[in-house]
Amino acid sequence: MKMERRRSFPAVALPLLAVWALVMVVPCFAGDPYAYFDWDVSFITAAPLGVKQQVIGINGQFPGPVVNVTTNWNVVVNVLNDLDEPLLITWNGIQQRKNSWQDGVLGTNCPIPSGWNWTYQFQVKDQIGSFFYFPSTGFQRAAGGYGGFTVNNRDVIAVPFDKPHGDITLFVGDWYNKDYKALRKALDDGKDLGMPDGVLMNGKGPYRYNKTLVPDGIDYETIHVHPGKTYRFRVHNVGISTSLNFRIQNHNMLLVETEGSYTVQQNYTNLDIHVGQSYSFLVTMDQNASSDYYIVASARFVNESRWSRVTGVAILHYSNSKGKASGPLPDPPNDFYDKSFSMNQARSIRWNLSAGAARPNPQGSFRYGSINVSQVYVLKNKPPAVIDGKRRATLNGISYSPPETPPRLADEYKLKGVYTLDFPSRPLKGAPKIGRSLIDGTYRGFMEIIFQNNDTKMQTYHMDGYAFFVVGMDYGSGQRKAEEHTTRETVFPGAWTAILVSLDNVGIWNVRAQNLDSWYLGQEVRVANPENTNKTELPIPDNALYCGRLQKYQNEQTPHHKTASSASATYRTSGLLLLMLLLVGIA
């Protein structure tokens, strides 16, 4: 069903339709349901690794709340920016069908000024799976502001496994005790961030498995389970730049889904989860509970003796557990000098071609040899280089610098000179440069993108607006090979990964390094995918923000920072008013 254009809710009206940190689902008899959220994004004080610092919370919560909706629901999120700088929220993996206006990145949106609010409104059209959201500007993800985004199957669509007893979301990621603004300044000054101070699990530090490595008094995460039951774990790497190996002591993890695609079900005792990736496992509580069990996320492809502190440890606690976890952590893969284990593991993840997903038909697969590929781009990254006196990251020799006017907004108002449509399909020769060039995509064409990693670090890449599939990965220069049917965008050092994507979603879409430092330093490009006829893209929203050369169109908004106590009172009242409104509407 095509989503109808709806009026955006102003700041004074939306609290009547939301309850703080909870979702109100309002049946829409003429279409799909709506889920309303009201978020106050602000700094809160926390000490996840024992050092007090400012983190970014949502409604006082770090990490933020999980958005839990169902295929085709409409999601309305009213965001109050209580930070001291502009903010955008992006929805990693939500495709925003025909609606790049809601993507929450600088290519389509002006940032929300400090003290202002803005309402996102979009439909999770024909999607299921495990995703997450996060702040997309100013290196803010390094301070938090992230949370889960779960899209459930409709009741009429069969799920390829029995319903689990519980659903558990785990955010894992590297963490620094330095403020994110200090980290940002270090990058601006041409410095490397160095080794992280640790790994967080759900915003908490490690269990004290080692008295030398872990100080006393650290708050750690505990997952409570019942013996004999099966739970679904949705694990997201929300960190800055560190690949992590995830494992649960003495338990197999049955991989069933990754970022909206059901997978061939196979057991893993551990799995590498790279930055920006999301996996979902079924884990059966089949142990004797002689003690609690470790849940571990440790740094990969590093000198483990030097990086031993960069390990996240949570506790799996059976209801009949006989004692605390103790002893050494379960071993990670022993392949520091040989990454073939990790690459083979990535290759082993394949689509379940017989399962339905958002629709009743099987997920299916394109026949690689019969696809008419209309465009081929080789995107090569190299170690950071100095450009105009600044340390920058590049793709094909170009370091992207976002213009003050978002390109999609510039298109709407037919502004010239904001960007160019001349991003090279092969790496440029000569010195790297800063640019604002976009890929000129062919609407409804097939594009093959070969990511080539000439750096020494692991990279992962993300493409907004689309689901793509990987057709090959290997070491070397990036030649085609047999179809892999995997769904990953991992690119190993000195290796390549090729993907195919059907450009069937009109708009301007972000292709970026998921490693936050590489992205911040310019390793991204945008794909412009305009329609020639039969315009289907949703119109610019009524509440669009304006900046750059279009600043004159922006109406001023009185800043209205909230305190926790006043916000709580507002939300309590709003829930009561919503109930009254619903009763009036039904009567």
Coordinates of C-alpha atoms in Angstrom, one line a residue:
M1 CA 0.0 0.0 0.0
K2 CA 1.3 3.4 -0.9
M3 CA 1.9 5.6 2.2
E4 CA -0.4 8.6 2.3
R5 CA 1.3 11.9 2.9
R6 CA 0.5 13.0 6.5
R7 CA 0.8 16.3 8.3
S8 CA 3.8 16.5 10.5
F9 CA 2.9 17.0 14.2
P10 CA 4.2 20.3 15.7
A11 CA 6.1 20.3 19.0
V12 CA 3.1 21.4 21.0
A13 CA 0.8 18.7 19.6
L14 CA 2.9 15.5 19.4
P15 CA 3.1 15.0 23.2
L16 CA -0.6 14.4 23.0
L17 CA 0.2 11.3 21.0
A18 CA 3.1 9.8 22.8
V19 CA 4.2 8.4 26.1
W20 CA 7.8 8.9 27.3
A21 CA 10.0 5.9 26.2
L22 CA 6.9 3.9 25.3
V23 CA 5.1 3.5 22.0
M24 CA 1.4 4.1 21.4
V25 CA 0.1 2.1 18.5
V26 CA -2.9 3.7 16.9
P27 CA -4.9 1.5 14.6
C28 CA -5.5 3.2 11.3
F29 CA -8.6 1.8 9.8
A30 CA -7.9 3.1 6.3
G31 CA -4.4 1.7 6.2
D32 CA -1.4 0.5 8.2
P33 CA -0.9 1.2 11.9
Y34 CA 1.0 4.2 13.2
A35 CA 3.6 4.0 16.1
Y36 CA 4.4 7.3 17.8
F37 CA 7.5 8.1 19.8
D38 CA 8.6 11.3 21.6
W39 CA 12.4 11.5 22.2
D40 CA 14.4 14.0 24.2
V41 CA 18.1 13.6 23.0
S42 CA 20.4 15.0 25.7
F43 CA 23.7 14.6 27.5
I44 CA 23.6 12.5 30.6
T45 CA 26.5 11.6 32.9
A46 CA 27.7 8.0 33.0
A47 CA 30.8 6.0 33.8
P48 CA 30.7 2.8 31.8
L49 CA 34.4 2.1 32.3
G50 CA 34.7 3.8 35.7
V51 CA 35.5 7.3 34.4
K52 CA 32.7 9.9 34.5
Q53 CA 31.8 11.4 31.1
Q54 CA 29.0 12.9 29.1
V55 CA 27.2 10.4 26.9
I56 CA 24.2 10.9 24.6
G57 CA 21.0 9.5 26.0
I58 CA 17.4 9.4 24.8
N59 CA 14.8 10.2 27.4
G60 CA 17.6 9.8 30.0
Q61 CA 18.3 6.3 28.7
F62 CA 21.7 5.0 27.4
P63 CA 21.5 3.1 25.1
G64 CA 18.3 4.5 23.7
P65 CA 14.9 2.6 23.6
V66 CA 14.3 -0.2 21.1
V67 CA 11.8 0.8 18.3
N68 CA 9.7 -2.4 18.0
V69 CA 7.3 -2.3 15.1
T70 CA 5.9 -4.6 12.4
T71 CA 6.2 -4.7 8.6
N72 CA 4.5 -1.8 6.8
W73 CA 3.8 0.2 10.0
N74 CA 4.2 3.9 9.9
V75 CA 6.7 5.3 12.4
V76 CA 6.5 8.9 13.8
V77 CA 9.4 10.0 16.0
N78 CA 9.4 13.5 17.4
V79 CA 13.0 14.4 18.3
L80 CA 13.9 17.2 20.6
N81 CA 17.6 18.1 20.3
D82 CA 18.7 18.9 23.8
L83 CA 22.4 18.8 22.8
D84 CA 24.5 21.9 22.4
E85 CA 25.1 21.3 18.7
P86 CA 23.1 20.2 15.6
L87 CA 21.7 16.6 15.4
L88 CA 20.4 14.1 12.9
I89 CA 19.2 10.6 13.6
T90 CA 19.7 8.0 10.8
W91 CA 18.0 4.6 10.7
N92 CA 20.7 2.1 9.7
G93 CA 19.1 -0.4 7.3
I94 CA 15.6 1.1 7.1
Q95 CA 15.2 1.6 3.3
Q96 CA 12.9 4.7 3.4
R97 CA 11.1 3.6 0.2
K98 CA 10.6 6.6 -2.1
N99 CA 11.2 8.8 0.9
S100 CA 14.9 9.8 1.2
W101 CA 13.7 12.9 3.0
Q102 CA 13.6 10.9 6.2
D103 CA 17.0 9.3 5.9
G104 CA 18.6 11.5 8.5
V105 CA 22.0 12.2 6.8
L106 CA 23.4 15.4 5.5
G107 CA 22.7 14.5 1.8
T108 CA 19.0 14.9 2.3
N109 CA 18.4 16.7 5.6
C110 CA 19.5 19.9 7.3
P111 CA 20.5 19.1 10.9
I112 CA 18.1 19.8 13.8
P113 CA 19.5 23.0 15.6
S114 CA 20.1 22.8 19.3
G115 CA 16.9 23.4 21.3
W116 CA 14.7 22.6 18.3
N117 CA 12.5 19.6 17.6
W118 CA 11.8 17.8 14.3
T119 CA 9.4 15.0 13.5
Y120 CA 10.5 12.0 11.4
Q121 CA 7.7 10.1 9.7
F122 CA 8.3 7.1 7.5
Q123 CA 7.0 3.6 6.7
V124 CA 8.9 0.4 7.2
K125 CA 7.6 -0.8 3.8
D126 CA 8.2 -4.5 3.0
Q127 CA 10.9 -5.0 5.6
I128 CA 11.6 -7.3 8.5
G129 CA 14.7 -7.7 10.7
S130 CA 17.2 -6.4 13.1
F131 CA 18.6 -2.8 12.7
F132 CA 19.7 0.2 14.8
Y133 CA 19.5 4.0 14.7
F134 CA 22.2 6.5 15.7
P135 CA 23.2 10.2 15.4
S136 CA 24.8 10.7 12.0
T137 CA 26.7 14.0 12.3
G138 CA 29.6 15.4 14.2
F139 CA 31.1 12.1 15.4
Q140 CA 28.2 11.9 17.9
R141 CA 27.8 8.1 17.7
A142 CA 31.1 7.9 19.7
A143 CA 29.1 9.2 22.7
G144 CA 26.0 7.0 22.2
G145 CA 22.6 8.1 21.1
Y146 CA 22.0 4.7 19.5
G147 CA 19.3 2.2 20.0
G148 CA 17.6 -0.8 18.3
F149 CA 15.1 -0.9 15.5
T150 CA 13.3 -4.2 15.3
V151 CA 10.8 -4.9 12.5
N152 CA 8.6 -8.0 13.1
N153 CA 6.9 -10.2 10.6
R154 CA 3.2 -9.7 10.0
D155 CA 1.1 -12.5 11.5
V156 CA 0.2 -13.8 8.0
I157 CA 3.9 -14.4 7.1
A158 CA 5.5 -17.6 8.4
V159 CA 8.8 -17.2 10.2
P160 CA 11.4 -20.0 9.4
F161 CA 11.8 -21.0 13.1
D162 CA 9.7 -21.5 16.2
K163 CA 8.8 -18.5 18.3
P164 CA 11.5 -18.0 20.9
H165 CA 10.8 -17.6 24.6
G166 CA 12.3 -14.1 24.6
D167 CA 13.9 -11.5 22.5
I168 CA 17.2 -9.9 23.6
T169 CA 19.0 -6.9 22.1
L170 CA 22.7 -6.5 22.6
F171 CA 24.7 -3.4 21.6
V172 CA 28.5 -4.1 21.5
G173 CA 31.1 -1.6 20.5
D174 CA 34.5 -0.1 21.3
W175 CA 34.5 2.8 23.7
Y176 CA 36.8 5.7 24.7
N177 CA 36.9 7.5 28.0
K178 CA 37.6 10.8 26.2
D179 CA 34.7 13.0 25.3
Y180 CA 33.5 12.6 21.7
K181 CA 34.4 16.2 21.0
A182 CA 38.0 15.6 22.1
L183 CA 38.1 12.5 19.7
R184 CA 36.6 14.7 16.9
K185 CA 39.3 17.3 17.5
A186 CA 42.0 14.7 17.5
L187 CA 40.9 13.6 14.0
D188 CA 40.6 17.3 12.9
D189 CA 44.2 17.8 14.1
G190 CA 45.4 14.8 12.0
K191 CA 45.9 12.4 14.8
D192 CA 44.9 8.7 15.1
L193 CA 42.4 7.8 17.8
G194 CA 44.7 5.0 19.2
M195 CA 43.5 2.0 21.1
P196 CA 40.0 2.2 22.7
D197 CA 39.7 2.0 26.5
G198 CA 37.3 -0.9 26.4
V199 CA 34.2 -2.5 24.9
L200 CA 30.7 -1.8 26.1
M201 CA 27.7 -4.2 26.2
N202 CA 24.4 -2.4 26.3
G203 CA 26.2 0.7 27.5
K204 CA 28.0 -1.1 30.4
G205 CA 31.6 -2.1 31.1
P206 CA 32.9 -5.6 31.5
Y207 CA 32.2 -8.1 34.3
R208 CA 35.3 -8.3 36.5
Y209 CA 36.6 -11.6 35.1
N210 CA 40.2 -10.4 35.7
K211 CA 41.1 -8.2 38.7
T212 CA 44.1 -6.8 37.0
L213 CA 42.3 -5.7 33.8
V214 CA 38.9 -4.7 35.1
P215 CA 38.7 -2.3 38.0
D216 CA 36.3 -2.8 40.9
G217 CA 32.9 -1.1 40.8
I218 CA 32.2 -1.4 37.1
D219 CA 28.5 -1.9 36.3
Y220 CA 28.1 -4.8 33.9
E221 CA 25.2 -6.3 31.9
T222 CA 23.4 -9.5 33.0
I223 CA 21.0 -11.4 30.7
H224 CA 18.5 -13.5 32.7
V225 CA 17.3 -16.7 31.1
H226 CA 15.5 -19.9 32.0
P227 CA 16.9 -23.4 31.5
G228 CA 15.6 -25.3 28.4
K229 CA 14.3 -22.2 26.8
T230 CA 15.4 -20.7 23.4
Y231 CA 16.0 -16.9 23.1
R232 CA 16.6 -14.7 20.1
F233 CA 19.7 -12.5 20.5
R234 CA 19.9 -9.5 18.2
V235 CA 23.6 -8.3 18.3
H236 CA 24.7 -4.9 16.8
N237 CA 28.2 -3.6 16.6
V238 CA 27.6 0.1 17.2
G239 CA 31.3 1.0 17.9
I240 CA 33.8 3.3 16.2
S241 CA 36.3 1.1 14.3
T242 CA 36.9 -2.2 16.1
S243 CA 35.8 -5.6 14.7
L244 CA 34.6 -7.8 17.5
N245 CA 34.4 -11.6 17.9
F246 CA 31.2 -12.5 19.7
R247 CA 30.7 -15.7 21.7
I248 CA 28.7 -17.1 24.5
Q249 CA 30.5 -19.6 26.8
N250 CA 29.5 -23.2 26.2
H251 CA 26.6 -22.2 23.9
N252 CA 26.0 -22.6 20.2
M253 CA 24.6 -19.7 18.3
L254 CA 22.2 -20.6 15.5
L255 CA 22.4 -17.7 13.0
V256 CA 18.9 -17.0 11.5
E257 CA 18.8 -13.5 10.2
T258 CA 21.0 -10.5 9.4
E259 CA 19.7 -7.0 8.7
G260 CA 16.4 -8.0 7.2
S261 CA 17.4 -11.2 5.4
Y262 CA 16.8 -14.7 6.8
T263 CA 19.9 -16.9 6.5
V264 CA 20.6 -20.5 6.0
Q265 CA 20.5 -21.7 9.6
Q266 CA 23.9 -22.9 10.9
N267 CA 25.6 -23.0 14.3
Y268 CA 28.6 -20.9 15.3
T269 CA 30.6 -21.1 18.5
N270 CA 31.8 -17.6 17.7
L271 CA 31.2 -15.0 15.0
D272 CA 33.1 -11.9 13.9
I273 CA 30.8 -8.9 13.9
H274 CA 32.3 -5.8 12.2
V275 CA 31.4 -2.2 12.8
G276 CA 27.8 -1.4 11.7
Q277 CA 26.7 -5.0 11.3
S278 CA 23.7 -6.7 12.9
Y279 CA 23.1 -10.4 13.4
S280 CA 20.4 -12.4 15.1
F281 CA 20.9 -15.8 16.7
L282 CA 18.8 -18.4 18.4
V283 CA 20.5 -19.6 21.6
T284 CA 19.1 -22.6 23.6
M285 CA 19.8 -22.7 27.3
D286 CA 20.9 -26.3 27.3
Q287 CA 23.7 -26.2 29.9
N288 CA 23.6 -27.5 33.5
A289 CA 24.0 -24.0 35.1
S290 CA 26.8 -25.1 37.4
S291 CA 27.6 -21.4 37.2
D292 CA 26.9 -18.3 35.2
Y293 CA 28.3 -18.0 31.7
Y294 CA 30.4 -15.4 30.0
I295 CA 29.1 -13.4 27.0
V296 CA 32.2 -12.0 25.3
A297 CA 33.0 -9.5 22.6
S298 CA 36.8 -9.1 22.0
A299 CA 38.8 -7.1 19.5
R300 CA 39.9 -8.8 16.3
F301 CA 43.0 -8.5 14.1
V302 CA 45.0 -6.8 16.9
N303 CA 47.8 -7.8 19.2
E304 CA 45.8 -9.5 21.8
S305 CA 48.3 -9.1 24.6
R306 CA 48.3 -5.3 24.1
W307 CA 44.5 -5.1 23.5
S308 CA 43.4 -7.4 26.3
R309 CA 41.5 -4.6 28.0
V310 CA 39.4 -4.0 24.8
T311 CA 37.1 -6.8 25.7
G312 CA 33.4 -6.6 26.6
V313 CA 32.1 -9.2 29.1
A314 CA 28.5 -9.6 30.1
I315 CA 26.9 -12.5 32.1
L316 CA 24.4 -15.1 31.1
H317 CA 22.5 -16.0 34.2
Y318 CA 20.2 -19.1 34.4
S319 CA 17.4 -18.9 36.9
N320 CA 18.8 -22.0 38.5
S321 CA 22.5 -20.9 38.4
K322 CA 24.6 -22.3 41.1
G323 CA 27.3 -19.6 41.3
K324 CA 29.1 -16.7 39.6
A325 CA 31.1 -17.1 36.4
S326 CA 34.8 -17.5 37.0
G327 CA 38.0 -18.6 35.3
P328 CA 39.3 -17.6 31.8
L329 CA 37.2 -16.3 29.0
P330 CA 36.3 -18.7 26.1
D331 CA 39.1 -18.5 23.5
P332 CA 38.8 -16.3 20.4
P333 CA 39.9 -17.5 17.0
N334 CA 43.7 -17.8 16.9
D335 CA 44.4 -16.3 13.5
F336 CA 46.0 -12.9 14.0
Y337 CA 48.3 -13.4 11.1
D338 CA 45.8 -15.3 8.9
K339 CA 42.4 -13.7 8.2
S340 CA 41.2 -16.6 6.1
F341 CA 39.2 -18.0 9.0
S342 CA 37.2 -14.7 9.2
M343 CA 36.7 -14.4 5.5
N344 CA 35.5 -18.0 5.2
Q345 CA 33.2 -17.4 8.1
A346 CA 31.7 -14.3 6.2
R347 CA 31.4 -16.4 3.0
S348 CA 29.5 -19.1 4.9
I349 CA 26.6 -16.7 5.6
R350 CA 23.9 -17.2 2.9
W351 CA 20.4 -16.3 2.2
N352 CA 17.7 -18.8 3.0
L353 CA 16.1 -18.9 -0.4
S354 CA 13.1 -20.9 0.6
A355 CA 11.9 -18.6 3.4
G356 CA 9.6 -15.6 3.1
A357 CA 10.5 -12.3 4.7
A358 CA 8.3 -9.3 4.5
R359 CA 6.1 -10.9 1.8
P360 CA 4.9 -14.5 1.6
N361 CA 7.0 -15.3 -1.5
P362 CA 10.5 -16.6 -0.9
Q363 CA 13.3 -14.1 -0.6
G364 CA 14.6 -15.6 -3.8
S365 CA 17.8 -14.7 -5.7
F366 CA 18.7 -13.1 -8.9
R367 CA 20.6 -15.3 -11.3
Y368 CA 23.9 -13.5 -11.4
G369 CA 24.9 -14.5 -14.9
S370 CA 21.6 -13.3 -16.4
I371 CA 21.5 -9.8 -14.8
N372 CA 22.0 -6.9 -17.2
V373 CA 24.4 -4.8 -15.2
S374 CA 24.0 -1.2 -16.4
Q375 CA 26.9 0.4 -14.3
V376 CA 30.0 -0.8 -12.6
Y377 CA 31.9 1.2 -10.0
V378 CA 35.2 0.2 -8.4
L379 CA 35.5 2.1 -5.1
K380 CA 39.0 1.9 -3.7
N381 CA 40.0 3.1 -0.3
K382 CA 43.5 3.8 0.8
P383 CA 45.2 4.8 4.1
P384 CA 44.3 8.4 5.1
A385 CA 46.2 11.1 3.2
V386 CA 46.9 14.8 3.8
I387 CA 44.8 17.0 1.5
D388 CA 45.1 20.8 1.8
G389 CA 46.9 20.4 5.1
K390 CA 44.3 18.1 6.6
R391 CA 44.3 14.3 7.2
R392 CA 41.4 12.9 5.1
A393 CA 40.0 9.5 4.0
T394 CA 39.1 8.9 0.4
L395 CA 37.3 6.7 -2.1
N396 CA 38.7 6.7 -5.6
G397 CA 41.0 9.5 -4.5
I398 CA 38.1 11.8 -3.5
S399 CA 37.3 12.8 0.1
Y400 CA 33.7 13.9 0.4
S401 CA 32.9 17.2 2.1
P402 CA 29.2 17.7 2.6
P403 CA 27.9 21.0 1.2
E404 CA 26.0 23.4 3.4
T405 CA 22.9 22.8 1.3
P406 CA 21.9 19.1 1.2
P407 CA 22.0 17.8 -2.4
R408 CA 18.4 16.4 -2.4
L409 CA 17.1 19.8 -1.1
A410 CA 19.2 21.6 -3.7
D411 CA 17.5 19.4 -6.4
E412 CA 14.1 20.3 -5.1
Y413 CA 14.8 24.0 -5.5
K414 CA 16.8 23.5 -8.7
L415 CA 20.0 25.0 -7.2
K416 CA 23.1 24.7 -9.3
G417 CA 26.7 24.3 -8.2
V418 CA 25.9 22.5 -5.0
Y419 CA 27.4 19.2 -6.2
T420 CA 28.6 17.5 -9.4
L421 CA 27.4 14.2 -11.0
D422 CA 30.9 13.1 -12.0
F423 CA 32.1 10.6 -9.4
P424 CA 34.7 8.4 -11.2
S425 CA 33.9 4.8 -11.8
R426 CA 37.5 3.9 -11.3
P427 CA 40.2 5.3 -8.9
L428 CA 41.6 8.7 -10.0
K429 CA 45.2 9.0 -10.9
G430 CA 47.2 11.7 -9.3
A431 CA 46.9 13.4 -5.9
P432 CA 43.8 12.9 -3.8
K433 CA 41.4 15.8 -3.5
I434 CA 38.3 17.0 -1.6
G435 CA 35.1 17.0 -3.6
R436 CA 31.3 17.0 -3.7
S437 CA 30.8 14.6 -6.6
L438 CA 28.0 12.1 -6.7
I439 CA 27.4 8.9 -8.6
D440 CA 24.9 9.3 -11.3
G441 CA 22.8 6.2 -11.0
T442 CA 20.4 4.8 -13.6
Y443 CA 16.9 4.4 -12.2
R444 CA 15.8 0.8 -12.2
G445 CA 19.2 -0.3 -13.5
F446 CA 21.5 -2.8 -11.9
M447 CA 24.7 -1.4 -10.4
E448 CA 27.7 -3.5 -9.5
I449 CA 30.0 -2.0 -6.9
I450 CA 33.4 -3.5 -6.1
F451 CA 34.8 -2.2 -2.8
Q452 CA 38.6 -2.5 -2.8
N453 CA 40.4 -2.2 0.5
N454 CA 44.0 -1.0 0.0
D455 CA 44.3 0.0 3.7
T456 CA 45.6 -2.2 6.5
K457 CA 42.3 -2.0 8.5
M458 CA 39.1 -3.9 8.1
Q459 CA 36.3 -1.9 6.5
T460 CA 32.6 -2.3 6.3
Y461 CA 30.3 -0.3 4.0
H462 CA 26.6 0.6 4.1
M463 CA 24.3 1.8 1.4
D464 CA 21.1 3.6 2.5
G465 CA 17.9 3.1 0.6
Y466 CA 18.6 -0.5 -0.6
A467 CA 19.1 -4.1 0.2
F468 CA 21.9 -5.5 -1.8
F469 CA 23.6 -8.9 -2.0
V470 CA 27.2 -9.8 -2.1
V471 CA 28.4 -11.8 -5.2
G472 CA 32.0 -12.4 -4.2
M473 CA 34.9 -11.5 -2.0
D474 CA 38.6 -12.4 -2.1
Y475 CA 42.1 -11.1 -1.9
G476 CA 43.5 -9.2 -4.9
S477 CA 42.2 -6.7 -7.4
G478 CA 38.5 -7.5 -7.5
Q479 CA 37.6 -9.8 -10.3
R480 CA 34.1 -11.3 -10.6
K481 CA 33.6 -14.8 -9.4
A482 CA 30.7 -17.2 -8.8
E483 CA 27.7 -15.9 -6.9
E484 CA 28.0 -16.2 -3.1
H485 CA 24.4 -15.4 -2.0
T486 CA 25.8 -13.8 1.1
T487 CA 24.5 -10.5 2.5
R488 CA 27.6 -8.9 4.0
E489 CA 29.5 -5.8 2.9
T490 CA 32.7 -6.6 4.7
V491 CA 36.0 -5.7 3.0
F492 CA 39.1 -7.3 4.4
P493 CA 42.5 -5.5 4.2
G494 CA 44.1 -6.1 0.8
A495 CA 40.9 -7.7 -0.5
W496 CA 37.7 -6.8 -2.4
T497 CA 34.0 -7.4 -2.0
A498 CA 31.5 -7.1 -4.9
I499 CA 27.8 -6.3 -4.5
L500 CA 24.9 -6.0 -6.8
V501 CA 22.1 -3.6 -6.2
S502 CA 18.9 -2.9 -8.1
L503 CA 18.4 0.9 -8.2
D504 CA 14.7 0.8 -7.7
N505 CA 14.4 3.4 -4.9
V506 CA 14.3 7.0 -6.2
G507 CA 16.3 9.6 -4.2
I508 CA 19.8 10.5 -3.2
W509 CA 21.4 7.8 -1.0
N510 CA 24.4 7.6 1.2
V511 CA 27.2 5.0 0.6
R512 CA 29.6 5.3 3.6
A513 CA 32.3 3.6 5.6
Q514 CA 30.7 2.2 8.7
N515 CA 34.0 2.8 10.6
L516 CA 33.2 6.1 12.2
D517 CA 36.6 7.7 11.9
S518 CA 36.8 6.8 8.1
W519 CA 33.3 8.2 7.5
Y520 CA 34.1 11.4 9.5
L521 CA 37.2 12.0 7.5
G522 CA 35.4 11.8 4.2
Q523 CA 35.1 8.2 3.1
E524 CA 31.6 8.3 1.6
V525 CA 29.8 9.0 -1.7
R526 CA 26.2 9.5 -2.6
V527 CA 24.2 7.8 -5.4
A528 CA 21.8 10.1 -7.1
N529 CA 18.9 8.0 -8.6
P530 CA 16.4 10.4 -10.3
E531 CA 13.2 9.3 -12.1
N532 CA 12.7 10.4 -15.6
T533 CA 9.0 9.7 -15.8
N534 CA 6.1 8.6 -13.6
K535 CA 7.2 10.4 -10.5
T536 CA 6.7 8.2 -7.4
E537 CA 8.9 9.9 -4.8
L538 CA 7.0 11.3 -1.9
P539 CA 6.9 15.1 -1.8
I540 CA 9.2 17.2 0.4
P541 CA 7.6 17.1 4.0
D542 CA 5.8 20.2 5.3
N543 CA 8.2 20.4 8.2
A544 CA 11.4 20.3 6.1
L545 CA 14.4 22.2 7.7
Y546 CA 16.3 24.6 5.5
C547 CA 20.0 25.5 5.7
G548 CA 22.8 26.7 3.5
R549 CA 21.6 28.6 0.4
L550 CA 18.0 27.8 1.3
Q551 CA 18.2 29.2 4.9
K552 CA 15.9 32.1 3.9
Y553 CA 13.0 29.6 3.8
Q554 CA 13.4 28.5 7.4
N555 CA 10.9 29.7 9.9
E556 CA 12.5 30.3 13.3
Q557 CA 11.6 28.0 16.2
T558 CA 11.9 29.1 19.8
P559 CA 14.4 26.8 21.6
H560 CA 12.7 24.7 24.3
H561 CA 15.2 22.6 26.2
K562 CA 13.5 20.3 28.7
T563 CA 14.6 19.1 32.1
A564 CA 14.1 15.5 33.0
S565 CA 11.4 16.3 35.6
S566 CA 9.3 18.6 33.4
A567 CA 9.6 16.1 30.5
S568 CA 8.4 13.2 32.7
A569 CA 5.4 15.3 33.8
T570 CA 4.6 16.2 30.2
Y571 CA 4.7 12.6 29.1
R572 CA 2.6 11.3 31.9
T573 CA -0.1 13.9 31.1
S574 CA 0.2 13.1 27.4
G575 CA -0.5 9.4 27.9
L576 CA -3.8 10.3 29.8
L577 CA -4.8 12.7 27.0
L578 CA -4.1 10.2 24.3
L579 CA -6.3 7.7 26.1
M580 CA -9.1 10.3 26.3
L581 CA -8.7 11.1 22.6
L582 CA -8.9 7.5 21.6
L583 CA -12.0 7.0 23.7
V584 CA -13.6 10.0 22.1
G585 CA -12.6 8.7 18.7
I586 CA -14.1 5.3 19.3
A587 CA -17.3 6.5 20.9

